[in-house]
Short mmCIF file of C-alpha atoms and ligand atoms in Angstrom, two decimals:
data_model
loop_
_atom_site.label_atom_id
_atom_site.label_comp_id
_atom_site.label_asym_id
_atom_site.label_seq_id
_atom_site.Cartn_x
_atom_site.Cartn_y
_atom_site.Cartn_z
CA UNK A 24 -40.13 23.50 -2.66
CA UNK A 25 -36.82 21.67 -2.84
CA UNK A 26 -33.75 23.75 -2.46
CA UNK A 27 -32.59 22.57 -5.79
CA UNK A 28 -35.88 22.55 -7.86
CA UNK A 29 -35.81 25.84 -9.75
CA UNK A 30 -34.73 24.30 -12.92
CA UNK A 31 -37.21 21.33 -12.69
CA UNK A 32 -40.39 21.09 -14.61
CA UNK A 33 -42.34 18.73 -12.32
CA UNK A 34 -42.29 17.87 -8.72
CA UNK A 35 -40.52 14.82 -7.56
CA UNK A 36 -42.64 11.73 -7.65
CA UNK A 37 -44.16 11.06 -4.05
CA UNK A 38 -42.54 7.64 -3.61
CA UNK A 39 -39.33 8.82 -5.02
CA UNK A 40 -39.46 11.87 -2.63
CA UNK A 41 -39.92 9.57 0.38
CA UNK A 42 -37.13 7.27 -0.84
CA UNK A 43 -34.81 10.12 -1.23
CA UNK A 44 -35.62 11.90 2.06
CA UNK A 45 -33.22 11.57 5.04
CA UNK A 46 -35.14 13.75 7.45
CA UNK A 47 -36.62 10.89 9.44
CA UNK A 48 -33.07 9.97 10.55
CA UNK A 49 -30.89 13.04 10.01
CA UNK A 50 -33.24 15.38 12.16
CA UNK A 51 -31.31 14.28 15.16
CA UNK A 52 -28.36 16.32 13.91
CA UNK A 53 -30.28 19.62 14.11
CA UNK A 54 -28.01 21.00 16.74
CA UNK A 55 -24.81 20.20 14.83
CA UNK A 56 -26.37 21.58 11.66
CA UNK A 57 -27.23 24.93 13.29
CA UNK A 58 -23.92 25.20 15.14
CA UNK A 59 -22.04 24.50 11.88
CA UNK A 60 -24.10 27.10 10.10
CA UNK A 61 -23.48 29.72 12.79
CA UNK A 62 -19.82 29.11 12.42
CA UNK A 63 -19.98 29.33 8.73
CA UNK A 64 -21.98 32.62 8.88
CA UNK A 65 -19.40 34.12 11.36
CA UNK A 66 -16.65 33.24 8.93
CA UNK A 67 -18.56 34.74 5.92
CA UNK A 68 -19.00 37.90 7.97
CA UNK A 69 -15.41 38.10 9.08
CA UNK A 70 -14.28 37.73 5.54
CA UNK A 71 -16.69 40.40 4.31
CA UNK A 72 -18.45 37.85 2.13
CA UNK A 73 -21.65 38.81 3.77
CA UNK A 74 -22.45 42.10 5.43
CA UNK A 75 -22.23 42.39 9.29
CA UNK A 76 -25.96 42.99 9.42
CA UNK A 77 -26.78 39.79 7.48
CA UNK A 78 -24.24 37.97 9.57
CA UNK A 79 -25.97 39.11 12.75
CA UNK A 80 -29.42 38.37 11.43
CA UNK A 81 -28.40 34.85 10.35
CA UNK A 82 -26.88 34.14 13.76
CA UNK A 83 -29.79 35.40 15.69
CA UNK A 84 -32.19 33.55 13.41
CA UNK A 85 -30.30 30.33 13.85
CA UNK A 86 -30.17 30.68 17.63
CA UNK A 87 -33.86 31.26 17.71
CA UNK A 88 -34.55 28.14 15.71
CA UNK A 89 -32.31 26.08 17.94
CA UNK A 90 -33.94 27.42 21.08
CA UNK A 91 -37.45 26.84 19.61
CA UNK A 92 -36.60 23.25 18.67
CA UNK A 93 -35.23 22.47 22.11
CA UNK A 94 -38.14 24.09 23.77
CA UNK A 95 -40.42 21.93 21.74
CA UNK A 96 -41.96 25.06 20.00
CA UNK A 97 -40.80 24.17 16.58
CA UNK A 98 -41.48 20.76 15.10
CA UNK A 99 -39.01 19.60 12.54
CA UNK A 100 -41.17 19.01 9.46
CA UNK A 101 -41.25 15.40 8.23
CA UNK A 102 -41.88 16.86 4.81
CA UNK A 103 -38.43 18.44 4.61
CA UNK A 104 -35.97 16.69 2.43
CA UNK A 105 -33.17 16.67 5.05
CA UNK A 106 -32.24 18.59 8.15
CA UNK A 107 -30.02 21.03 6.12
CA UNK A 108 -33.08 22.02 3.88
CA UNK A 109 -35.27 22.27 6.97
CA UNK A 110 -33.04 24.65 8.82
CA UNK A 111 -32.28 26.80 5.81
CA UNK A 112 -36.03 27.01 4.84
CA UNK A 113 -37.04 27.91 8.33
CA UNK A 114 -34.25 30.57 8.60
CA UNK A 115 -35.34 32.14 5.31
CA UNK A 116 -38.99 32.18 6.28
CA UNK A 117 -37.90 33.93 9.56
CA UNK A 118 -35.44 36.51 8.33
CA UNK A 119 -36.02 36.68 4.59
CA UNK A 120 -33.14 37.52 2.16
CA UNK A 121 -30.37 37.31 4.75
CA UNK A 122 -31.29 33.58 5.15
CA UNK A 123 -30.80 32.93 1.55
CA UNK A 124 -27.26 34.11 1.88
CA UNK A 125 -26.21 31.51 4.49
CA UNK A 126 -25.45 28.98 1.84
CA UNK A 127 -22.90 31.22 0.16
CA UNK A 128 -19.63 29.21 -0.45
CA UNK A 129 -21.23 26.06 0.95
CA UNK A 130 -22.71 22.83 -0.44
CA UNK A 131 -24.88 20.37 1.46
CA UNK A 132 -21.91 17.89 0.72
CA UNK A 133 -19.41 19.69 2.93
CA UNK A 134 -22.24 20.65 5.23
CA UNK A 135 -23.46 17.03 5.91
CA UNK A 136 -19.76 15.88 6.13
CA UNK A 137 -19.31 18.37 8.98
CA UNK A 138 -22.59 17.65 10.66
CA UNK A 139 -21.90 13.97 11.09
CA UNK A 140 -18.36 14.61 12.22
CA UNK A 141 -19.65 16.88 14.97
CA UNK A 142 -22.47 14.64 15.93
CA UNK A 143 -20.32 11.53 16.14
CA UNK A 144 -17.57 13.42 18.04
CA UNK A 145 -20.14 14.05 20.72
CA UNK A 146 -21.62 10.66 20.82
CA UNK A 147 -18.18 8.93 20.95
CA UNK A 148 -17.24 11.12 23.89
CA UNK A 149 -20.60 10.23 25.58
CA UNK A 150 -19.73 6.49 24.92
CA UNK A 151 -16.31 6.98 26.47
CA UNK A 152 -17.86 8.43 29.58
CA UNK A 153 -20.38 5.49 29.74
CA UNK A 154 -17.45 3.03 29.47
CA UNK A 155 -15.59 4.78 32.18
CA UNK A 156 -18.62 4.49 34.34
CA UNK A 157 -18.72 0.74 33.76
CA UNK A 158 -15.01 0.36 34.38
CA UNK A 159 -15.45 2.23 37.76
CA UNK A 160 -18.30 -0.24 38.60
CA UNK A 161 -15.95 -3.09 37.78
CA UNK A 162 -13.18 -1.69 40.00
CA UNK A 163 -15.61 -1.39 42.94
CA UNK A 164 -16.93 -4.81 42.52
CA UNK A 165 -13.51 -6.37 41.91
CA UNK A 166 -12.43 -4.62 45.16
CA UNK A 167 -15.08 -6.40 47.14
CA UNK A 168 -14.36 -9.71 45.43
CA UNK A 169 -10.56 -9.67 45.39
CA UNK A 170 -10.20 -12.60 47.84
CA UNK A 171 -12.94 -14.81 46.35
CA UNK A 172 -11.35 -17.93 44.93
CA UNK A 173 -12.94 -19.21 41.80
CA UNK A 174 -11.83 -21.68 39.16
CA UNK A 175 -10.23 -20.25 36.08
CA UNK A 176 -11.05 -22.10 32.87
CA UNK A 177 -9.39 -23.09 29.64
CA UNK A 178 -11.50 -24.85 27.07
CA UNK A 179 -14.38 -24.34 29.58
CA UNK A 180 -12.49 -26.97 31.79
CA UNK A 181 -11.43 -26.00 35.31
CA UNK A 182 -7.85 -25.06 34.98
CA UNK A 183 -6.12 -23.11 37.76
CA UNK A 184 -7.74 -20.99 40.59
CA UNK A 185 -8.00 -17.32 40.11
CA UNK A 186 -10.00 -14.65 42.10
CA UNK A 187 -13.28 -13.23 41.02
CA UNK A 188 -11.82 -9.69 41.32
CA UNK A 189 -9.13 -10.75 38.94
CA UNK A 190 -11.59 -12.09 36.55
CA UNK A 191 -13.66 -8.88 36.60
CA UNK A 192 -10.58 -6.76 36.06
CA UNK A 193 -9.80 -8.62 32.86
CA UNK A 194 -12.80 -7.01 31.41
CA UNK A 195 -11.74 -3.58 32.76
CA UNK A 196 -8.52 -3.97 30.71
CA UNK A 197 -10.57 -4.73 27.52
CA UNK A 198 -12.75 -1.71 28.08
CA UNK A 199 -9.69 0.52 28.70
CA UNK A 200 -8.38 -0.42 25.24
CA UNK A 201 -11.79 0.47 23.92
CA UNK A 202 -11.54 3.99 25.32
CA UNK A 203 -8.07 4.30 23.85
CA UNK A 204 -9.34 3.28 20.32
CA UNK A 205 -12.41 5.73 20.61
CA UNK A 206 -9.95 8.63 21.54
CA UNK A 207 -7.87 7.80 18.46
CA UNK A 208 -10.98 7.73 16.27
CA UNK A 209 -12.19 11.09 17.53
CA UNK A 210 -8.76 12.58 16.65
CA UNK A 211 -9.30 11.81 12.96
CA UNK A 212 -12.95 12.74 13.06
CA UNK A 213 -12.35 16.16 14.68
CA UNK A 214 -11.30 18.07 11.51
CA UNK A 215 -13.50 20.43 9.45
CA UNK A 216 -14.45 19.70 5.85
CA UNK A 217 -16.34 22.93 5.60
CA UNK A 218 -15.10 25.06 2.71
CA UNK A 219 -14.77 22.02 0.53
CA UNK A 220 -18.10 22.93 -1.11
CA UNK A 221 -19.63 20.43 -3.35
CA UNK A 222 -16.17 18.92 -4.26
CA UNK A 223 -13.86 21.61 -5.48
CA UNK A 224 -14.01 24.39 -2.80
CA UNK A 225 -15.30 27.79 -3.81
CA UNK A 226 -14.04 31.02 -5.46
CA UNK A 227 -14.58 33.04 -2.23
CA UNK A 228 -11.83 33.94 0.12
CA UNK A 229 -12.68 31.67 2.94
CA UNK A 230 -10.94 31.18 6.29
CA UNK A 231 -11.42 27.58 6.91
CA UNK A 232 -9.28 27.41 9.94
CA UNK A 233 -11.32 30.06 11.63
CA UNK A 234 -14.58 28.00 11.08
CA UNK A 235 -12.91 24.92 12.43
CA UNK A 236 -11.68 26.76 15.56
CA UNK A 237 -15.14 28.19 16.25
CA UNK A 238 -16.39 24.50 16.28
CA UNK A 239 -13.65 23.26 18.59
CA UNK A 240 -12.05 21.22 15.80
CA UNK A 241 -8.37 20.44 15.68
CA UNK A 242 -7.77 21.51 12.04
CA UNK A 243 -9.17 21.24 8.50
CA UNK A 244 -9.27 18.54 5.99
CA UNK A 245 -6.59 18.70 3.36
CA UNK A 246 -8.23 17.78 0.07
CA UNK A 247 -11.72 19.02 -0.89
CA UNK A 248 -12.58 15.84 -2.97
CA UNK A 249 -11.52 13.63 -0.13
CA UNK A 250 -13.29 15.94 2.40
CA UNK A 251 -16.75 15.34 0.91
CA UNK A 252 -16.21 11.59 0.06
CA UNK A 253 -14.63 10.48 3.32
CA UNK A 254 -16.63 8.43 5.65
CA UNK A 255 -13.73 6.44 6.90
CA UNK A 256 -14.30 7.86 10.42
CA UNK A 257 -17.87 6.14 10.37
CA UNK A 258 -16.12 2.86 9.76
CA UNK A 259 -13.53 3.39 12.36
CA UNK A 260 -16.17 4.29 14.89
CA UNK A 261 -18.35 1.39 14.17
CA UNK A 262 -15.25 -0.93 14.31
CA UNK A 263 -14.38 0.43 17.69
CA UNK A 264 -18.03 -0.12 18.85
CA UNK A 265 -17.97 -3.74 17.35
CA UNK A 266 -15.05 -4.36 19.69
CA UNK A 267 -16.97 -2.91 22.60
CA UNK A 268 -19.83 -5.19 21.72
CA UNK A 269 -17.42 -8.14 21.37
CA UNK A 270 -16.30 -7.40 25.03
CA UNK A 271 -19.79 -6.91 26.36
CA UNK A 272 -20.93 -9.89 24.56
CA UNK A 273 -18.21 -12.28 26.00
CA UNK A 274 -18.86 -10.82 29.44
CA UNK A 275 -22.60 -11.47 28.94
CA UNK A 276 -21.93 -15.00 27.97
CA UNK A 277 -20.14 -15.54 31.23
CA UNK A 278 -22.68 -13.90 33.30
CA UNK A 279 -25.40 -16.06 31.66
CA UNK A 280 -23.29 -19.15 32.63
CA UNK A 281 -22.65 -17.86 36.10
CA UNK A 282 -26.30 -17.40 36.81
CA UNK A 283 -27.18 -20.96 35.71
CA UNK A 284 -27.83 -23.51 38.49
CA UNK A 285 -24.83 -25.40 37.13
CA UNK A 286 -22.59 -22.57 38.18
CA UNK A 287 -24.51 -20.24 40.47
CA UNK A 288 -21.48 -17.98 40.93
CA UNK A 289 -23.73 -14.89 40.92
CA UNK A 290 -27.43 -13.91 41.06
CA UNK A 291 -28.74 -10.93 39.06
CA UNK A 292 -30.78 -8.46 40.88
CA UNK A 293 -34.56 -8.80 40.33
CA UNK A 294 -34.55 -5.33 38.61
CA UNK A 295 -32.25 -6.86 35.84
CA UNK A 296 -33.82 -10.23 35.48
CA UNK A 297 -37.10 -11.49 33.94
CA UNK A 298 -39.25 -14.40 34.59
CA UNK A 299 -41.08 -16.95 32.51
CA UNK A 300 -44.78 -16.99 31.82
CA UNK A 301 -45.02 -20.70 32.33
CA UNK A 302 -42.21 -21.84 34.60
CA UNK A 303 -42.49 -20.18 38.01
CA UNK A 304 -39.01 -21.11 39.11
CA UNK A 305 -37.26 -19.18 36.27
CA UNK A 306 -35.19 -16.13 36.69
CA UNK A 307 -33.61 -15.32 33.32
CA UNK A 308 -30.64 -13.00 32.54
CA UNK A 309 -32.44 -11.36 29.64
CA UNK A 310 -30.37 -8.23 29.79
CA UNK A 311 -27.07 -10.14 29.28
CA UNK A 312 -28.64 -12.12 26.50
CA UNK A 313 -29.97 -9.03 24.67
CA UNK A 314 -26.41 -7.46 24.89
CA UNK A 315 -24.95 -10.65 23.43
CA UNK A 316 -27.65 -10.61 20.68
CA UNK A 317 -27.18 -6.98 19.88
CA UNK A 318 -23.51 -7.47 19.13
CA UNK A 319 -24.69 -8.91 15.85
CA UNK A 320 -26.49 -5.62 14.98
CA UNK A 321 -23.35 -3.60 15.43
CA UNK A 322 -21.25 -6.05 13.32
CA UNK A 323 -24.03 -5.78 10.65
CA UNK A 324 -23.80 -1.99 10.81
CA UNK A 325 -20.10 -2.19 10.14
CA UNK A 326 -20.51 -4.44 7.13
CA UNK A 327 -23.28 -2.16 5.83
CA UNK A 328 -21.04 0.80 6.03
CA UNK A 329 -17.99 -0.90 4.49
CA UNK A 330 -20.14 -2.23 1.66
CA UNK A 331 -21.82 1.20 1.05
CA UNK A 332 -18.34 2.81 0.48
CA UNK A 333 -16.40 0.16 -1.38
CA UNK A 334 -17.52 1.04 -4.88
CA UNK A 335 -17.96 4.75 -4.74
CA UNK A 336 -16.26 6.93 -7.11
CA UNK A 337 -15.15 10.47 -5.97
CA UNK A 338 -16.73 12.66 -4.88
CA UNK A 339 -20.13 12.74 -3.14
CA UNK A 340 -22.72 10.15 -4.07
CA UNK A 341 -26.11 9.70 -2.56
CA UNK A 342 -25.08 6.27 -1.41
CA UNK A 343 -23.38 8.15 1.36
CA UNK A 344 -26.64 9.15 2.94
CA UNK A 345 -26.71 5.45 4.03
CA UNK A 346 -23.91 6.15 6.52
CA UNK A 347 -26.34 7.70 9.04
CA UNK A 348 -28.71 4.90 9.86
CA UNK A 349 -25.84 2.37 10.22
CA UNK A 350 -23.65 4.51 12.45
CA UNK A 351 -26.53 5.84 14.46
CA UNK A 352 -27.86 2.36 15.09
CA UNK A 353 -24.39 1.31 16.16
CA UNK A 354 -23.99 4.36 18.61
CA UNK A 355 -27.64 3.91 19.95
CA UNK A 356 -27.12 0.22 20.56
CA UNK A 357 -23.82 0.56 22.32
CA UNK A 358 -25.16 3.37 24.61
CA UNK A 359 -28.23 1.33 25.53
CA UNK A 360 -26.17 -1.75 26.36
CA UNK A 361 -23.77 0.22 28.50
CA UNK A 362 -26.54 1.94 30.27
CA UNK A 363 -28.03 -1.36 31.44
CA UNK A 364 -24.75 -3.21 31.87
CA UNK A 365 -23.23 -1.00 34.59
CA UNK A 366 -26.15 -1.27 37.06
CA UNK A 367 -26.62 -4.85 36.22
CA UNK A 368 -23.07 -5.56 37.46
CA UNK A 369 -23.10 -3.13 40.40
CA UNK A 370 -26.35 -4.79 41.75
CA UNK A 371 -25.45 -8.43 41.09
CA UNK A 372 -25.00 -10.62 44.18
CA UNK A 373 -21.78 -12.64 44.20
CA UNK A 374 -21.78 -16.08 45.75
CA UNK A 375 -18.26 -16.88 46.76
CA UNK A 376 -19.20 -20.17 48.49
CA UNK A 377 -20.34 -21.59 45.28
CA UNK A 378 -17.25 -20.38 43.40
CA UNK A 379 -15.06 -21.99 46.05
CA UNK A 380 -16.97 -25.25 45.96
CA UNK A 381 -16.48 -25.31 42.14
CA UNK A 382 -12.72 -24.71 42.64
CA UNK A 383 -12.23 -27.45 45.26
CA UNK A 384 -11.64 -31.11 44.63
CA UNK A 385 -11.41 -30.62 40.76
CA UNK A 386 -7.60 -31.07 40.60
CA UNK A 387 -7.36 -27.34 39.95
CA UNK A 388 -4.31 -27.28 42.07
CA UNK A 389 -2.56 -29.96 40.11
CA UNK A 390 -0.02 -27.58 38.81
CA UNK A 391 0.66 -26.34 42.22
CA UNK A 392 1.32 -29.91 43.32
CA UNK A 393 3.82 -30.33 40.54
CA UNK A 394 5.46 -26.91 41.47
CA UNK A 395 5.80 -28.18 45.04
CA UNK A 396 7.92 -31.08 43.71
CA UNK A 397 9.98 -28.68 41.67
CA UNK A 398 10.66 -26.63 44.81
CA UNK A 399 11.91 -29.97 46.45
CA UNK A 400 14.36 -30.28 43.54
CA UNK A 401 12.71 -32.26 40.78
CA UNK A 402 12.73 -31.18 37.08
CA UNK A 403 9.24 -29.75 36.17
CA UNK A 404 8.68 -32.38 33.42
CA UNK A 405 9.22 -35.26 36.01
CA UNK A 406 7.10 -33.49 38.63
CA UNK A 407 4.34 -33.16 35.97
CA UNK A 408 4.50 -36.87 35.23
CA UNK A 409 4.19 -37.95 38.95
CA UNK A 410 1.25 -35.61 39.41
CA UNK A 411 -0.43 -37.05 36.37
CA UNK A 412 -0.25 -40.40 37.88
CA UNK A 413 -1.49 -39.17 41.20
CA UNK A 414 -4.53 -37.48 39.61
CA UNK A 415 -5.27 -40.77 37.69
CA UNK A 416 -5.06 -42.67 40.96
CA UNK A 417 -7.30 -40.16 42.67
CA UNK A 418 -9.93 -40.42 40.05
CA UNK A 419 -9.82 -44.23 40.17
CA UNK A 420 -10.26 -44.26 43.90
CA UNK A 421 -12.64 -41.31 44.42
CA UNK A 422 -9.98 -39.14 46.11
CA UNK A 423 -8.91 -35.58 45.71
CA UNK A 424 -5.44 -34.05 46.03
CA UNK A 425 -6.53 -32.60 49.32
CA UNK A 426 -8.01 -35.87 50.78
CA UNK A 427 -5.21 -38.26 49.72
CA UNK A 428 -3.06 -39.56 52.55
CA UNK A 429 0.51 -38.60 52.90
CA UNK A 430 1.34 -42.32 52.78
CA UNK A 431 -0.19 -42.46 49.41
CA UNK A 432 1.63 -39.33 48.30
CA UNK A 433 4.94 -40.83 49.49
CA UNK A 434 4.22 -43.99 47.44
CA UNK A 435 4.43 -41.81 44.33
CA UNK A 436 7.56 -39.83 45.32
CA UNK A 437 9.43 -39.79 48.50
CA UNK A 438 9.88 -35.93 48.36
CA UNK A 439 6.34 -35.38 49.47
CA UNK A 440 5.96 -34.27 53.08
CA UNK A 441 3.05 -32.93 55.27
CA UNK A 442 3.64 -29.47 53.90
CA UNK A 443 2.13 -30.51 50.54
CA UNK A 444 -1.41 -29.98 52.03
CA UNK A 445 -0.54 -26.28 52.60
CA UNK A 446 1.11 -25.84 49.27
CA UNK A 447 -2.04 -27.06 47.45
CA UNK A 448 -4.67 -25.35 49.44
CA UNK A 449 -6.61 -22.99 47.19
CA UNK A 450 -5.62 -19.92 49.23
CA UNK A 451 -1.94 -20.62 48.76
CA UNK A 452 -2.55 -21.41 45.03
CA UNK A 453 -3.95 -17.97 44.64
CA UNK A 454 -1.77 -16.06 47.12
CA UNK A 455 1.45 -17.40 45.61
CA UNK A 456 0.47 -16.29 42.12
CA UNK A 457 1.64 -12.85 43.34
CA UNK A 458 3.23 -11.88 40.01
CA UNK A 459 2.30 -8.61 38.19
CA UNK A 460 -0.98 -9.01 36.50
CA UNK A 461 -1.83 -12.12 38.63
CA UNK A 462 -4.84 -13.23 40.59
CA UNK A 463 -3.38 -12.83 44.13
CA UNK A 464 -5.48 -10.29 46.06
CA UNK A 465 -2.32 -8.00 46.35
CA UNK A 466 -1.94 -7.94 42.63
CA UNK A 467 -5.68 -7.41 42.02
CA UNK A 468 -5.53 -4.35 44.48
CA UNK A 469 -2.70 -3.00 42.39
CA UNK A 470 -4.55 -3.55 39.14
CA UNK A 471 -7.61 -1.80 40.57
CA UNK A 472 -5.48 1.18 41.81
CA UNK A 473 -3.84 1.47 38.39
CA UNK A 474 -7.02 1.40 36.44
CA UNK A 475 -8.70 3.93 38.69
CA UNK A 476 -5.58 6.11 38.22
CA UNK A 477 -5.78 5.71 34.34
CA UNK A 478 -9.37 6.62 34.55
CA UNK A 479 -8.89 9.83 36.08
CA UNK A 480 -5.85 10.69 33.78
CA UNK A 481 -7.57 9.99 30.41
N1 LIG B 517 -29.13 14.04 2.97
C1 LIG B 517 -27.98 14.10 2.29
C2 LIG B 517 -27.00 13.05 2.87
O1 LIG B 517 -27.10 12.75 4.00
C3 LIG B 517 -27.25 15.50 2.31
C4 LIG B 517 -26.38 15.75 1.20
C5 LIG B 517 -27.04 15.98 -0.05
N2 LIG B 517 -26.15 16.30 -1.10
C6 LIG B 517 -26.54 16.09 -2.43
N3 LIG B 517 -25.62 16.32 -3.33
N4 LIG B 517 -27.62 15.53 -2.73
O2 LIG B 517 -26.05 12.68 2.26
#
C-alpha cells in the first residue's frame, strides 16, 4: 500500500502507478536515503521527539537494511513507489511501530531534497578525483613530449610552432577550471534542507543544525519553501559537467584529427581503437568519437533540467522528480568518458617525427623571420611586409624559408645575414618563446610543476 493511500477509495490505476513511480531510477540513492534517515532519527531522539528506545530500534533497523542491500540479501522492490517508501516500508516490516515514527517531522519533499544533495555531493567529488587523474596523466605525457615541436594552428592553418607538451597542458588548464567550478558547486549543494517538511517546516522542536552536522553538511537551508523547491544545484552541476564535456569533446576532435593519415601525430593503442568490418586497413578512434558525441547528451540534460524548472510555482511539484534522470545521466556520462579518456591518453603513441615534418617548410616561422629583422632595427610593420614578399617569392619558386639562399634574402633586405637560418630554425622558434605560459620546453616544465602542485593542494 502507498504511504499516502489511507484516504483513497481505489488503488492507483496500473499505468498511472508506473508513470508516477521513480523507484527504477531513484533506488540508486538508497544509501543516502538511509544515512539521511539515521541522522533524522538521531535528531528526533536527541530532542526527545521519539523515545531513546525507538531511536535505537530505528537506527539498528536502518543499518540492517543498508547492510542487507549492500550484501545483496535485500532486493529493492520495483513495486515500491520510490526509494523513500521502500526503506520506510521495509523498516516498519522489520521493527513494527517504531518504524512508523521515523517520518515524524519530515516529508518526502525535504527527504528527497536531502537525498539528492547527498548523492550529487559524492558523485561530484568522484568526478573531481577522476578529472585529477586525467590531469595527472596529461602532466606525465606533457613531460615526455615537452621538446616535440609541432605546428600550432589558427583557423586550422599552420600558424606558429609550439610543443606537444604545451598543447597537452592547455587541456590541463581547462580541466583545472572544471575542478574549481565543481568545488564551488558542491559548496552550495552541501547544506541540509531537512526540517523544511513538506513546505512549511513542522511544529516540533527540531535541531536542524545537528542533523546537518551528522551528515557532514556545512549548514542548513534558510527558507523552507525554497528548500523543497530548489534544484538550482542540479542545474549548476550539469552546467559544470557540460563544460567538462566541451573540453573533452574539443580534445577528442583533435585526437581524431591527429590519428588521421593526413596528420598522423599520434597513434591510439589497440586497446582504445576499433576496426572496420569491411576495410581491413582501418583503425578508428571510436572512444574519442563517442566522447565527442556524448557531449550532446549532457547539454540535453542541462536543457531538460532548466526547462523542467522554469515554470514551477513554489513549493514542491511532481515535475521535480524529473531532476533525477537528467542529472544522473549527466553524471554517469561524464564518469564513463573520464574513465576511458585517461588511459586512452596515457597509452597513445606520440609520433614527433610527423609533427616536426608538418611544422617544417610551411612558413610557420615567418613571424620569427620578421622578428629577426626587428632585432636588426626595422619597425615590425616594415619587417612584416618584407617577409610577406619573401613568402610569396618562395611559393612561386617552390622554396621554403629554410632553403632560400642568403643572396635571395639580401635581395629583399640588406639586413639579412647568415644568422637568419638559425633564427628561423624550428628549435629556436620554440626555445625563444620562453615567456610565461609559452611553448618553450623550460616554460612547459614550469607549467607542469605548477599544475602538479595545484593538484596536490586542491
Ligand atoms: N519521488 C519523489 C521525487 O523524486 C519523491 C517526493 C515525493 N513527494 C511528493 N509530494 N509526492 O520527487
